[in-house]
Short mmCIF file of C-alpha atoms in Angstrom, two decimals:
data_model
loop_
_atom_site.label_atom_id
_atom_site.label_comp_id
_atom_site.label_asym_id
_atom_site.label_seq_id
_atom_site.Cartn_x
_atom_site.Cartn_y
_atom_site.Cartn_z
CA UNK A 1 -2.70 19.27 -35.01
CA UNK A 2 -2.03 22.60 -36.73
CA UNK A 3 0.76 22.53 -39.35
CA UNK A 4 1.11 25.83 -41.27
CA UNK A 5 2.26 25.30 -44.86
CA UNK A 6 3.44 28.80 -45.75
CA UNK A 7 5.42 31.52 -44.03
CA UNK A 8 3.50 34.17 -42.10
CA UNK A 9 5.03 36.90 -44.27
CA UNK A 10 3.94 35.21 -47.52
CA UNK A 11 0.41 34.77 -46.24
CA UNK A 12 0.20 38.40 -45.16
CA UNK A 13 1.33 39.61 -48.59
CA UNK A 14 -0.87 37.23 -50.52
CA UNK A 15 -4.11 37.69 -48.71
CA UNK A 16 -4.85 39.10 -45.27
CA UNK A 17 -8.17 37.28 -45.29
CA UNK A 18 -6.39 33.98 -45.76
CA UNK A 19 -4.39 34.64 -42.62
CA UNK A 20 -7.55 35.32 -40.69
CA UNK A 21 -9.18 32.15 -41.97
CA UNK A 22 -6.08 30.04 -41.33
CA UNK A 23 -5.08 31.35 -37.90
CA UNK A 24 -8.24 32.80 -36.36
CA UNK A 25 -9.37 29.65 -34.57
CA UNK A 26 -6.05 28.66 -33.14
CA UNK A 27 -5.16 32.25 -32.19
CA UNK A 28 -8.42 32.59 -30.30
CA UNK A 29 -7.57 29.49 -28.28
CA UNK A 30 -3.97 30.56 -27.68
CA UNK A 31 -4.89 34.12 -26.66
CA UNK A 32 -7.66 32.85 -24.38
CA UNK A 33 -5.19 30.51 -22.67
CA UNK A 34 -2.69 33.38 -22.37
CA UNK A 35 -5.26 35.67 -20.81
CA UNK A 36 -5.71 37.68 -24.03
CA UNK A 37 -2.12 38.91 -23.72
CA UNK A 38 0.39 39.17 -26.54
CA UNK A 39 1.87 35.83 -25.43
CA UNK A 40 -0.33 33.86 -27.80
CA UNK A 41 0.81 35.89 -30.81
CA UNK A 42 4.45 35.67 -29.73
CA UNK A 43 4.16 31.89 -29.45
CA UNK A 44 2.69 31.50 -32.92
CA UNK A 45 5.14 33.94 -34.54
CA UNK A 46 8.06 32.13 -32.92
CA UNK A 47 6.81 28.79 -34.21
CA UNK A 48 6.40 30.01 -37.77
CA UNK A 49 9.61 32.05 -37.81
CA UNK A 50 11.71 29.14 -36.58
CA UNK A 51 10.13 26.76 -39.05
CA UNK A 52 10.63 29.09 -42.04
CA UNK A 53 13.95 30.77 -41.25
CA UNK A 54 16.15 28.35 -39.31
CA UNK A 55 19.37 27.60 -41.18
CA UNK A 56 18.32 24.01 -41.85
CA UNK A 57 14.90 22.51 -42.67
CA UNK A 58 12.86 21.81 -39.55
CA UNK A 59 10.35 19.02 -39.00
CA UNK A 60 7.09 20.73 -37.97
CA UNK A 61 6.10 17.74 -35.82
CA UNK A 62 9.36 18.08 -33.89
CA UNK A 63 8.61 21.76 -33.26
CA UNK A 64 5.16 20.98 -31.92
CA UNK A 65 6.56 18.21 -29.70
CA UNK A 66 9.17 20.61 -28.35
CA UNK A 67 6.63 23.36 -27.73
CA UNK A 68 4.31 20.97 -25.92
CA UNK A 69 7.17 19.59 -23.83
CA UNK A 70 8.21 23.09 -22.81
CA UNK A 71 4.65 24.05 -21.93
CA UNK A 72 4.30 21.20 -19.45
CA UNK A 73 7.86 21.68 -18.16
CA UNK A 74 6.96 25.28 -17.25
CA UNK A 75 4.63 23.91 -14.55
CA UNK A 76 7.67 22.99 -12.48
CA UNK A 77 6.06 19.68 -11.51
CA UNK A 78 8.33 16.64 -11.86
CA UNK A 79 5.34 14.32 -12.16
CA UNK A 80 3.71 16.11 -15.11
CA UNK A 81 5.11 15.46 -18.57
CA UNK A 82 4.30 15.42 -22.26
CA UNK A 83 4.55 11.83 -23.46
CA UNK A 84 5.98 11.46 -26.93
CA UNK A 85 5.62 8.20 -28.87
CA UNK A 86 8.34 6.43 -26.89
CA UNK A 87 7.27 7.69 -23.45
CA UNK A 88 3.59 6.98 -24.10
CA UNK A 89 4.40 3.41 -25.08
CA UNK A 90 6.59 2.94 -22.00
CA UNK A 91 4.00 4.20 -19.51
CA UNK A 92 1.42 1.86 -21.05
CA UNK A 93 3.85 -1.05 -20.72
CA UNK A 94 4.53 -0.16 -17.07
CA UNK A 95 0.88 -0.29 -16.01
CA UNK A 96 0.45 -3.51 -18.01
CA UNK A 97 3.29 -5.02 -15.97
CA UNK A 98 5.88 -5.51 -18.73
CA UNK A 99 8.52 -3.00 -19.84
CA UNK A 100 12.18 -2.65 -20.80
CA UNK A 101 14.95 -1.21 -18.65
CA UNK A 102 16.69 -1.99 -15.37
CA UNK A 103 13.68 -2.16 -13.02
CA UNK A 104 14.30 0.99 -11.00
CA UNK A 105 11.54 3.48 -10.22
CA UNK A 106 12.61 7.13 -9.90
CA UNK A 107 11.11 10.16 -8.21
CA UNK A 108 12.21 13.77 -7.81
CA UNK A 109 12.78 15.18 -4.36
CA UNK A 110 14.44 18.50 -3.45
CA UNK A 111 15.63 18.82 -7.08
CA UNK A 112 17.36 15.44 -6.89
CA UNK A 113 16.47 12.36 -8.91
CA UNK A 114 16.00 9.71 -6.25
CA UNK A 115 15.50 5.96 -6.52
CA UNK A 116 12.08 5.33 -5.02
CA UNK A 117 12.56 1.59 -5.21
CA UNK A 118 14.36 -1.07 -7.23
CA UNK A 119 11.98 -3.85 -8.20
CA UNK A 120 12.88 -7.24 -6.81
CA UNK A 121 14.90 -9.55 -9.02
CA UNK A 122 15.48 -6.93 -11.73
CA UNK A 123 18.92 -5.91 -13.09
CA UNK A 124 18.88 -2.72 -11.00
CA UNK A 125 18.16 -4.64 -7.83
CA UNK A 126 20.87 -7.20 -8.57
CA UNK A 127 23.36 -4.39 -9.29
CA UNK A 128 22.94 -3.14 -5.74
CA UNK A 129 20.92 0.01 -6.43
CA UNK A 130 19.05 0.98 -3.27
CA UNK A 131 16.00 3.07 -2.39
CA UNK A 132 17.23 6.58 -1.61
CA UNK A 133 20.18 6.50 -4.02
CA UNK A 134 20.49 9.72 -6.03
CA UNK A 135 21.11 9.58 -9.77
CA UNK A 136 23.91 12.01 -10.63
CA UNK A 137 24.69 11.02 -14.22
CA UNK A 138 23.65 8.54 -16.91
CA UNK A 139 26.29 7.28 -19.33
CA UNK A 140 28.59 10.08 -18.27
CA UNK A 141 26.03 12.85 -18.81
CA UNK A 142 24.97 14.87 -15.76
CA UNK A 143 21.23 14.87 -15.06
CA UNK A 144 21.28 18.47 -13.82
CA UNK A 145 18.52 20.45 -15.48
CA UNK A 146 16.76 17.39 -16.89
CA UNK A 147 13.12 16.47 -16.36
CA UNK A 148 12.15 13.23 -14.67
CA UNK A 149 10.87 11.69 -17.90
CA UNK A 150 14.18 12.56 -19.62
CA UNK A 151 16.22 10.72 -17.00
CA UNK A 152 13.92 7.71 -17.13
CA UNK A 153 14.18 7.71 -20.92
CA UNK A 154 18.00 7.72 -20.82
CA UNK A 155 18.09 4.80 -18.39
CA UNK A 156 15.70 2.67 -20.41
CA UNK A 157 16.83 0.99 -23.60
CA UNK A 158 17.03 -2.25 -25.53
CA UNK A 159 17.37 -5.50 -23.66
CA UNK A 160 20.99 -6.62 -23.43
CA UNK A 161 22.51 -3.14 -23.71
CA UNK A 162 24.47 -1.52 -20.89
CA UNK A 163 23.80 1.70 -19.02
CA UNK A 164 26.24 3.39 -16.64
CA UNK A 165 24.86 5.22 -13.61
CA UNK A 166 26.71 7.54 -11.27
CA UNK A 167 25.01 7.34 -7.87
CA UNK A 168 25.26 8.89 -4.44
CA UNK A 169 23.88 7.18 -1.34
CA UNK A 170 22.13 8.91 1.56
CA UNK A 171 25.50 9.73 3.12
CA UNK A 172 26.78 11.36 -0.06
CA UNK A 173 29.18 8.57 -0.98
CA UNK A 174 29.44 8.34 -4.76
CA UNK A 175 29.81 5.20 -6.85
CA UNK A 176 29.38 4.10 -10.44
CA UNK A 177 27.44 1.01 -11.45
CA UNK A 178 27.02 -0.60 -14.86
CA UNK A 179 23.76 -2.42 -15.46
CA UNK A 180 22.71 -4.63 -18.36
CA UNK A 181 19.17 -3.76 -19.35
CA UNK A 182 16.60 -6.53 -19.31
CA UNK A 183 13.02 -7.25 -20.27
CA UNK A 184 11.30 -6.27 -17.04
CA UNK A 185 8.30 -8.38 -16.12
CA UNK A 186 6.79 -7.31 -12.83
CA UNK A 187 5.21 -9.98 -10.67
CA UNK A 188 3.06 -7.75 -8.50
CA UNK A 189 2.01 -10.12 -5.74
CA UNK A 190 3.73 -12.96 -3.93
CA UNK A 191 3.18 -14.64 -0.59
CA UNK A 192 3.39 -17.63 1.72
CA UNK A 193 2.70 -18.75 5.25
CA UNK A 194 5.55 -17.75 7.56
CA UNK A 195 7.31 -20.92 8.66
CA UNK A 196 6.04 -22.41 11.91
CA UNK A 197 3.24 -19.84 12.28
CA UNK A 198 -0.32 -19.19 11.21
CA UNK A 199 0.69 -15.77 9.88
CA UNK A 200 0.19 -15.15 6.19
CA UNK A 201 2.80 -13.02 4.42
CA UNK A 202 1.91 -11.10 1.23
CA UNK A 203 4.38 -8.93 -0.64
CA UNK A 204 3.14 -6.33 -3.18
CA UNK A 205 5.99 -4.95 -5.31
CA UNK A 206 3.92 -2.53 -7.43
CA UNK A 207 0.26 -1.77 -8.09
CA UNK A 208 -0.33 -2.69 -11.73
CA UNK A 209 -3.34 -3.90 -13.68
CA UNK A 210 -3.19 -7.37 -12.13
CA UNK A 211 -2.62 -6.46 -8.48
CA UNK A 212 -6.18 -6.45 -7.15
CA UNK A 213 -7.07 -9.86 -8.57
CA UNK A 214 -3.67 -11.37 -7.72
CA UNK A 215 -3.93 -10.14 -4.13
CA UNK A 216 -7.42 -11.61 -3.76
CA UNK A 217 -6.22 -14.99 -5.03
CA UNK A 218 -3.20 -15.05 -2.71
CA UNK A 219 -5.28 -13.90 0.27
CA UNK A 220 -7.83 -16.68 -0.21
CA UNK A 221 -5.07 -19.21 -0.83
CA UNK A 222 -3.47 -18.33 2.52
CA UNK A 223 -6.85 -18.50 4.25
CA UNK A 224 -7.20 -22.09 3.07
CA UNK A 225 -3.75 -22.78 4.58
CA UNK A 226 -4.94 -21.59 7.99
CA UNK A 227 -4.03 -17.89 8.02
CA UNK A 228 -5.07 -16.16 11.27
CA UNK A 229 -3.01 -12.97 10.91
CA UNK A 230 -1.64 -11.03 7.93
CA UNK A 231 1.72 -9.38 7.38
CA UNK A 232 1.59 -7.10 4.32
CA UNK A 233 4.95 -6.01 2.90
CA UNK A 234 4.85 -2.71 0.97
CA UNK A 235 8.55 -1.93 1.21
CA UNK A 236 10.16 -0.73 -2.02
CA UNK A 237 6.70 -0.41 -3.55
CA UNK A 238 6.67 2.77 -5.70
CA UNK A 239 2.88 2.78 -6.13
CA UNK A 240 0.97 2.50 -9.36
CA UNK A 241 -2.73 2.38 -10.21
CA UNK A 242 -5.12 3.93 -7.70
CA UNK A 243 -8.00 1.55 -8.42
CA UNK A 244 -5.83 -1.48 -7.72
CA UNK A 245 -4.73 -0.30 -4.29
CA UNK A 246 -8.39 0.35 -3.43
CA UNK A 247 -9.18 -3.26 -4.40
CA UNK A 248 -6.51 -4.42 -1.93
CA UNK A 249 -7.92 -2.12 0.76
CA UNK A 250 -11.29 -3.91 0.46
CA UNK A 251 -9.69 -6.87 2.29
CA UNK A 252 -7.87 -5.03 5.09
CA UNK A 253 -9.51 -1.62 5.72
CA UNK A 254 -12.86 -1.42 7.56
CA UNK A 255 -15.98 0.06 6.01
CA UNK A 256 -15.56 3.75 5.22
CA UNK A 257 -13.10 6.05 3.47
CA UNK A 258 -9.92 4.61 2.01
CA UNK A 259 -8.72 7.80 0.32
CA UNK A 260 -10.13 11.22 -0.63
CA UNK A 261 -9.00 12.89 -3.84
CA UNK A 262 -9.39 16.65 -4.27
CA UNK A 263 -8.87 18.64 -7.46
CA UNK A 264 -8.05 22.32 -7.97
CA UNK A 265 -11.71 23.34 -7.68
CA UNK A 266 -12.22 21.59 -4.38
CA UNK A 267 -14.20 18.77 -5.92
CA UNK A 268 -13.75 15.66 -3.81
CA UNK A 269 -13.90 12.05 -4.94
CA UNK A 270 -13.92 9.42 -2.21
CA UNK A 271 -12.90 5.77 -2.56
CA UNK A 272 -14.43 3.57 0.12
CA UNK A 273 -14.12 0.10 1.56
CA UNK A 274 -17.17 -2.09 2.04
CA UNK A 275 -15.50 -4.46 4.52
CA UNK A 276 -17.80 -4.84 7.54
CA UNK A 277 -15.00 -5.91 9.86
CA UNK A 278 -11.26 -6.55 9.59
CA UNK A 279 -10.88 -10.32 9.83
CA UNK A 280 -7.30 -10.71 11.03
CA UNK A 281 -4.65 -8.87 13.05
CA UNK A 282 -2.60 -6.87 10.53
CA UNK A 283 0.94 -5.53 10.31
CA UNK A 284 2.22 -3.52 7.34
CA UNK A 285 5.88 -3.02 6.45
CA UNK A 286 6.88 0.32 4.86
CA UNK A 287 10.12 2.12 4.07
CA UNK A 288 11.53 5.08 2.15
CA UNK A 289 10.64 3.29 -1.09
CA UNK A 290 6.93 3.01 -0.25
CA UNK A 291 5.18 5.68 -2.31
CA UNK A 292 1.92 6.82 -3.87
CA UNK A 293 -0.58 3.93 -3.99
CA UNK A 294 1.43 2.05 -1.35
CA UNK A 295 1.11 5.08 0.93
CA UNK A 296 -2.65 5.21 0.31
CA UNK A 297 -3.00 1.66 1.66
CA UNK A 298 -0.62 2.30 4.56
CA UNK A 299 -2.32 5.58 5.48
CA UNK A 300 -5.77 3.97 5.44
CA UNK A 301 -4.59 1.11 7.67
CA UNK A 302 -3.02 3.54 10.14
CA UNK A 303 -5.88 6.06 10.26
CA UNK A 304 -8.60 3.44 10.68
CA UNK A 305 -6.69 1.42 13.27
CA UNK A 306 -6.94 -1.67 11.07
CA UNK A 307 -3.35 -2.58 11.87
CA UNK A 308 0.09 -1.21 12.71
CA UNK A 309 2.82 0.08 10.41
CA UNK A 310 6.42 -1.05 10.92
CA UNK A 311 9.60 0.29 9.30
CA UNK A 312 10.69 3.83 8.45
CA UNK A 313 9.17 7.01 6.99
CA UNK A 314 7.60 6.57 3.56
CA UNK A 315 8.53 8.52 0.42
CA UNK A 316 5.79 11.15 0.48
CA UNK A 317 4.11 11.25 -2.93
CA UNK A 318 0.57 12.38 -2.35
CA UNK A 319 -0.40 13.68 -5.78
CA UNK A 320 -2.53 12.03 -8.44
CA UNK A 321 -1.52 11.89 -12.09
CA UNK A 322 -3.98 11.43 -14.91
CA UNK A 323 -2.85 10.27 -18.35
CA UNK A 324 -4.64 11.93 -21.27
CA UNK A 325 -4.40 10.49 -24.75
CA UNK A 326 -3.54 13.32 -27.15
CA UNK A 327 -3.25 11.22 -30.30
CA UNK A 328 -2.94 7.56 -31.22
CA UNK A 329 0.58 7.41 -29.81
CA UNK A 330 1.17 10.51 -27.65
CA UNK A 331 -0.23 11.59 -24.32
CA UNK A 332 -0.03 13.94 -21.38
CA UNK A 333 0.71 12.88 -17.81
CA UNK A 334 -0.63 15.63 -15.60
CA UNK A 335 -0.96 16.13 -11.86
CA UNK A 336 -4.69 16.75 -11.45
CA UNK A 337 -5.35 16.26 -7.74
CA UNK A 338 -3.95 15.47 -4.32
CA UNK A 339 -5.04 12.61 -2.14
CA UNK A 340 -5.79 12.58 1.57
CA UNK A 341 -5.87 9.75 4.08
CA UNK A 342 -9.15 8.93 5.91
CA UNK A 343 -8.30 11.42 8.69
CA UNK A 344 -7.71 14.18 6.12
CA UNK A 345 -3.92 14.09 6.08
CA UNK A 346 -1.96 15.12 3.01
CA UNK A 347 1.34 13.27 3.04
CA UNK A 348 2.79 14.92 -0.10
CA UNK A 349 6.41 15.79 0.58
CA UNK A 350 6.32 14.44 4.13
CA UNK A 351 5.40 10.77 3.98
CA UNK A 352 3.90 8.57 6.68
CA UNK A 353 5.61 7.87 9.99
CA UNK A 354 5.11 4.21 10.98
CA UNK A 355 3.59 3.28 14.33
CA UNK A 356 6.72 1.34 15.21
CA UNK A 357 9.94 2.73 13.73
CA UNK A 358 12.49 0.04 12.87
CA UNK A 359 15.61 0.80 10.85
CA UNK A 360 16.63 -2.10 8.64
CA UNK A 361 19.77 -3.78 9.98
CA UNK A 362 21.82 -4.47 6.88
CA UNK A 363 24.53 -6.25 8.88
CA UNK A 364 22.26 -8.86 10.41
CA UNK A 365 21.39 -12.29 9.07
CA UNK A 366 17.65 -11.75 9.50
CA UNK A 367 15.14 -9.15 8.34
CA UNK A 368 14.67 -7.28 11.64
CA UNK A 369 11.77 -5.18 10.30
CA UNK A 370 9.85 -8.27 9.31
CA UNK A 371 10.76 -9.91 12.63
CA UNK A 372 9.36 -6.97 14.59
CA UNK A 373 6.08 -7.11 12.68
CA UNK A 374 5.89 -10.90 13.06
CA UNK A 375 6.44 -10.68 16.83
CA UNK A 376 3.66 -8.10 17.11
CA UNK A 377 1.23 -10.40 15.28
CA UNK A 378 2.21 -13.34 17.48
CA UNK A 379 1.43 -11.22 20.54
CA UNK A 380 -1.92 -10.23 19.06
CA UNK A 381 -2.81 -13.86 18.38
CA UNK A 382 -1.81 -14.83 21.91
CA UNK A 383 -4.29 -12.38 23.49
#
């Protein structure tokens, strides 16, 4: 990391050659990135002028962090962000399956910060926060103009502390909730045999580092209990690690493409399933909180005819983020590609329409979406 020690003016007066030696390499890189325009010089002059002339002493590291943040923010992509020490640590904790906060996953849609899904059993879930709720303010501060990572950072905090959220539901009704932050430990996979049936039920709440192995264990456990059909619940699943959802697909998607990933240059990377034949009738539950990796699995099931989707339209996040380590404790989360379902569909911004649309009846005593999927599997087994 470049940290100039003297003012530009002093260096120019002392020795022009010293300026060339000190700045030549970095200026070449900056000007190349700026298309050999004056933008590179303006950037460097601004950095040095602020550091040397601002009314109070300035931490050079803070300036570089701010410049890097602004650079990524200029992309206008809510899923790309510079990860400072705190953010880099948090994203590592999330993929490991343990992190602090209220257990709510956010996305950005139409310039609104939207709850993709509250994770089951977390403080956010217990406080009544729902998928589709819009975040309007955090601790009395409006989120207008903020970046996604900023909002997430304000909501997270030490276990036992309180955060106040101003929310608006899908109908525009506003409410305020106060949530006590907890130590969030995500149990990715759970399941059981549906009572009185030979239908196995597996729920995946998020795709983290343990999901593929945990799914395999649960799947084989249910097979030993007599499973003859599978109901996979991906509702309120905000996604996660691509490789883990592909591991799950190996059990339920027939041999061939699971997902295609294309970068800016048209390079295509294909993840495939090696499953010779789908073993059991399959139903998959999805909703507005099913996103990213969850949509990859759902899209592969639908396109290959491996099963039927039940529920409502999914979230529609069809872009791939890569995390680059910039230093020991900072990183860059950058959108580097888009993914496509086996039939070539891009669902970014649109989502996936289920085969059987079922709105969740919040007034009923039973889960009508699950019941519809269960009835379908019973009919399939009766054939």
